[in-house]
XYZ file of C-alpha atoms in Angstrom:
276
model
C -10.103 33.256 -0.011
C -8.842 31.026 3.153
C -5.405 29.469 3.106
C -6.770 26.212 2.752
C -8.408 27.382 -0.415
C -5.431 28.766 -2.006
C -3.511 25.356 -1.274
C -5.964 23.558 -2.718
C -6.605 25.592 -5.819
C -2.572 25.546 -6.326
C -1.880 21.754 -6.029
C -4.972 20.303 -7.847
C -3.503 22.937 -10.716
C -0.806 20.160 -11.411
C -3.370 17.698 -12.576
C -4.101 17.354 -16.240
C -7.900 17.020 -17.538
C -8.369 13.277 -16.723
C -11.517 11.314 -17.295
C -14.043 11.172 -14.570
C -14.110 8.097 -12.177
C -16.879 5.986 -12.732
C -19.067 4.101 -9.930
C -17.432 3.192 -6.982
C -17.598 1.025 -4.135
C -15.756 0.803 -0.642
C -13.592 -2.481 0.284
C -11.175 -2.913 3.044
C -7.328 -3.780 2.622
C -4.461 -5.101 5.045
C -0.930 -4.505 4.374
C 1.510 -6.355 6.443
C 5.267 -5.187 6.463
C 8.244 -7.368 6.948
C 11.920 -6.660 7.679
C 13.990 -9.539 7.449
C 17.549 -9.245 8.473
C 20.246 -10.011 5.551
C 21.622 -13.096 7.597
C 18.407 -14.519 7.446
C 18.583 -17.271 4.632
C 16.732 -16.824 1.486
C 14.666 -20.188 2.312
C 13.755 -19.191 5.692
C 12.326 -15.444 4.362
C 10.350 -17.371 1.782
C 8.901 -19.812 4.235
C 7.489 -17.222 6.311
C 6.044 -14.983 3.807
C 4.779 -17.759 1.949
C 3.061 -18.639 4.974
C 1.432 -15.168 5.992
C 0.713 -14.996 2.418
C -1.436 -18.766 2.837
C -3.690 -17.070 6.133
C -6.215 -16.556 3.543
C -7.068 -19.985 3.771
C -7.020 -20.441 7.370
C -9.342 -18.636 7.758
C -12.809 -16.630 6.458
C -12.219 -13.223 5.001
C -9.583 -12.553 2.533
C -11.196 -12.479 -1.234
C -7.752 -11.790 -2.804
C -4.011 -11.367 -1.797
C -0.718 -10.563 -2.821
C 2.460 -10.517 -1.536
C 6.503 -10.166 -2.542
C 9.553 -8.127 -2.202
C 8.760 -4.301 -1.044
C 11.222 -1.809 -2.601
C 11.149 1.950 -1.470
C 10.614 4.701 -4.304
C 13.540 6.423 -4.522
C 11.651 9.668 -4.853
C 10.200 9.151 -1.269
C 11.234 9.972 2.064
C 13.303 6.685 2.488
C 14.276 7.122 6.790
C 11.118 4.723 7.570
C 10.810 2.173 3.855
C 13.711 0.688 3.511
C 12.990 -0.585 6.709
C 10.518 -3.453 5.412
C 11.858 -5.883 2.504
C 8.642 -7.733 1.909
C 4.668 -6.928 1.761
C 1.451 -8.900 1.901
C -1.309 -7.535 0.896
C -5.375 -9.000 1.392
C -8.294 -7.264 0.603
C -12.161 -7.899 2.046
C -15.087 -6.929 1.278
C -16.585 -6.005 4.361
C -15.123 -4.062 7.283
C -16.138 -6.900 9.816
C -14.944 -9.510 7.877
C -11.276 -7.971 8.152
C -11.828 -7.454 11.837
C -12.796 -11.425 12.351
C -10.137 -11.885 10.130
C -7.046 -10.291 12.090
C -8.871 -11.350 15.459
C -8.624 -15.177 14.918
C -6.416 -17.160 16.846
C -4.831 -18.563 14.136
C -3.733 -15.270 12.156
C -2.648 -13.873 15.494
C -0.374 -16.411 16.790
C 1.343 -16.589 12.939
C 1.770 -12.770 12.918
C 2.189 -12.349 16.569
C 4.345 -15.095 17.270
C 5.627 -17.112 14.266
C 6.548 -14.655 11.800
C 8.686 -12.262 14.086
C 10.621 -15.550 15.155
C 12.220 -14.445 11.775
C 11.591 -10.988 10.635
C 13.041 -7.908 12.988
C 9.893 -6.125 12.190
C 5.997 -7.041 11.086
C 3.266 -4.655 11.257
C -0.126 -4.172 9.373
C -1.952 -1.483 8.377
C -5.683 -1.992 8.069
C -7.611 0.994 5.678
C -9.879 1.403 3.157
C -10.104 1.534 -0.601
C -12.437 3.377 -2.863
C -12.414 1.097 -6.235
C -14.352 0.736 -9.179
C -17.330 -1.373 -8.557
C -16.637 -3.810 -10.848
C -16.485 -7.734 -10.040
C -13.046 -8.342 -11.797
C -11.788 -4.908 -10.073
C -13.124 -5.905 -6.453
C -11.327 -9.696 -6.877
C -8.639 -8.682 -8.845
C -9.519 -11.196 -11.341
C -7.764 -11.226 -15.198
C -4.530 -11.505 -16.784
C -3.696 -8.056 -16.066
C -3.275 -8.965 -12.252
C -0.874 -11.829 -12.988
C 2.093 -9.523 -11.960
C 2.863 -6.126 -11.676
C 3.732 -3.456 -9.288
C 2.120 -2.244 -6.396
C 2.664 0.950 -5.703
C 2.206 1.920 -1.791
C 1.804 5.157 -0.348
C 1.193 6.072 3.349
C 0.307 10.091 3.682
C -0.051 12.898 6.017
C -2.500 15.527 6.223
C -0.654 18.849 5.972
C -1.317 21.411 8.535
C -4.314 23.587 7.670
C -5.114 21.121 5.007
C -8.812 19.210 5.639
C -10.122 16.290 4.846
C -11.740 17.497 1.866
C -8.379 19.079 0.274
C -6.858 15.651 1.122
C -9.802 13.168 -0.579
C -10.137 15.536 -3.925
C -6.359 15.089 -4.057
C -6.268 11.566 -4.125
C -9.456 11.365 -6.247
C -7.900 13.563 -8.453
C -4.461 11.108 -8.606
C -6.577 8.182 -9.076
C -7.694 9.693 -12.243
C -4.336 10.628 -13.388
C -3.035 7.114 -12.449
C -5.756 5.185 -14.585
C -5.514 7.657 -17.397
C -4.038 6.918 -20.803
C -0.685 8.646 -20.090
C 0.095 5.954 -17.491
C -2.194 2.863 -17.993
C -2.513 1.915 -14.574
C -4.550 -1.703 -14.085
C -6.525 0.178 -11.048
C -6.233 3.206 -8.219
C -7.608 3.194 -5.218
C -7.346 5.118 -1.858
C -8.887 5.596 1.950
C -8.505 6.756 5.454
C -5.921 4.473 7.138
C -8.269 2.631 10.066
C -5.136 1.403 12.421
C -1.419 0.429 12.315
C -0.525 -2.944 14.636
C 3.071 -3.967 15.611
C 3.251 -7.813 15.808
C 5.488 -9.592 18.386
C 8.264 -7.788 20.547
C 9.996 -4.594 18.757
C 13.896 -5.300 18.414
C 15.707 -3.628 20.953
C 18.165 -2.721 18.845
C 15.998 -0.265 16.424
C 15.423 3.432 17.580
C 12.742 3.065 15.188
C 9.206 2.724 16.648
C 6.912 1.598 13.545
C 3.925 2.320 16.026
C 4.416 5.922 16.190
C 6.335 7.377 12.867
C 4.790 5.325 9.859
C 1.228 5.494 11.165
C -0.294 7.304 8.100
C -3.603 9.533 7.799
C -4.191 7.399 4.294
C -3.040 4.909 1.910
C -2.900 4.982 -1.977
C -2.749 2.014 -3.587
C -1.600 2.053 -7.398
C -1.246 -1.087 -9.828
C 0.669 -1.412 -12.746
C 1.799 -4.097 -15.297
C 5.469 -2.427 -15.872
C 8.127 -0.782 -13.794
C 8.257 1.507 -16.572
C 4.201 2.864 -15.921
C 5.386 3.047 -12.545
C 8.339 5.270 -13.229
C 5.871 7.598 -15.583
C 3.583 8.176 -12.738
C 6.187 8.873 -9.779
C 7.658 11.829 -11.912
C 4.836 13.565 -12.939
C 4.247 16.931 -10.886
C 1.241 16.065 -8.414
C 2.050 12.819 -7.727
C 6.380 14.331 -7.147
C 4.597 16.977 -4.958
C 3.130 14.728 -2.802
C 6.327 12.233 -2.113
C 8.734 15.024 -1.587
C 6.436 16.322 0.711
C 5.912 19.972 -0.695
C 3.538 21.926 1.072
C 1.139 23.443 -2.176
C 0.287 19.429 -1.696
C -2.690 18.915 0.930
C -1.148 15.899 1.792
C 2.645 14.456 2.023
C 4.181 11.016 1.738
C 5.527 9.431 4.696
C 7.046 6.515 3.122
C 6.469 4.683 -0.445
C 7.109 1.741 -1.959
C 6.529 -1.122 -4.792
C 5.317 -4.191 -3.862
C 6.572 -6.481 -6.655
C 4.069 -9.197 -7.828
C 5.171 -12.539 -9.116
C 3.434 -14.222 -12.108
C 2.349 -16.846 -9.507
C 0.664 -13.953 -7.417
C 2.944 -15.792 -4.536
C 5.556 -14.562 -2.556
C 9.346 -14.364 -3.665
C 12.637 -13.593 -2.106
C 14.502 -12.517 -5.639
C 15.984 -10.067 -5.167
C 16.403 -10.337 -1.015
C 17.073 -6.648 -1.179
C 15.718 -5.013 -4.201
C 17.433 -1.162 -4.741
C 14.594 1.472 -4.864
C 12.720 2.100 -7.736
């Protein structure tokens, strides 16, 4: 029996008998990260993340967003998270369609230009999602989306893990997730494509974004309650992979909650949320 074998066989041993995922479909997710400064005035964060929040209708792509305050999990390596204070979060249904997307003038110039006039930091990660291919799962549509918590999770391959360790992982915490012992609304997961730094880097950060929260893949997580949230951070598999122990196949780099108004708009209460 290889190594890889035995690492596999010992971490997907921490996952209870969930119920099979049903059909799925591929869609396409950007993330953008902002770190706003504490001087920064609570009007002047909400302007600009209400406004990288309102790209969706400047131009073609987009067929859902979200966007709020981004907490780090306390449970989570917490050098790189704390790092951002607010998220936005647009998914597409087509890989071009987020490429057009990100390449038109108008989204560059806001997240090139406009939005780091404020904000110390703003990156975006682009990456896919495996969902359920379901209409009111792809567009996020019912009162169960109102608000909620995001939960965000950028991992590492382990050494002399593969890419098939890593994928029945997170398959395997997607089921867990949407089970009945922690109710999430839906789980999804992919290969992280790219990770963009918008604007100039501040000069006084020794922390390059570029190079040390570039993930191998994202894990994306919705619940209703902080509570469900909670549940699902603590359970073994899921505590394996954010404290980075090695019988995991893959480890968390960073982790977070993005926090979803009832509005499904952006919000600046609390400026700096503690971690979860």
């Amino acid at each position: 029996m290889t190594a890889t074998n035995k690492l596999n066989r010992r971490s997907s041993s921490n996952f209870p008998k969930c119920h099979a995922l049903g059909k799925r479909t591929n869609v396409y997710e950007t993330l953008t990260l902002l770190n706003f400064p504490a001087t920064i005035e609570e009007d002047s964060v909400s302007a600009v993340v209400d406004e990288v929040w309102s790209l969706q209708y400047r131009a073609a792509g987009p067929i859902c967003g979200s966007a709020g305050p981004f907490t780090p999990l306390a449970t989570a390596p917490t050098s790189i998270a704390p790092a951002f204070t607010h998220a936005v979060l647009f998914r597409y249904g087509e890989q071009r369609l987020l490429e057009s997307f990100m390449s038109n003038p108008r989204i560059k110039d806001m997240l090139d230009t406009s939005a780091p006039k404020t904000a110390r930091t703003v990156v975006t990660l682009s990456f896919s999602s495996i969902i359920p291919n379901e209409l009111e799962a792809i567009f996020r549509r019912g009162s169960e989306w109102d608000e909620g918590y995001e939960m965000v999770v950028a991992l590492k391959l382990h050494p002399g893990s593969s890419e098939e360790d890593a994928m029945e992982f997170l398959n395997l915490t997607q089921q867990l997730a949407t089970s009945s012992a922690y109710g999430a609304v839906q789980a999804g997961a992919g290969k992280c494509a790219s990770l963009v730094t918008h604007g100039s880097a501040d000069s006084s950060s020794s922390t390059d974004p570029s190079t040390e929260i570039a993930p191998d893949y994202m894990l994306l997580v919705r619940f209703q309650t902080k509570e469900q949230l909670l549940a699902f951070v603590q359970c073994p598999a899921v505590g394996a992979a954010l404290e980075g122990d090695e019988r995991s196949p893959i480890k968390a780099l960073w982790a977070g909650s993005l926090v979803i108004t009832p509005s499904d708009n952006s919000t600046t209460k609390p400026h700096y949320a503690k971690p979860l």
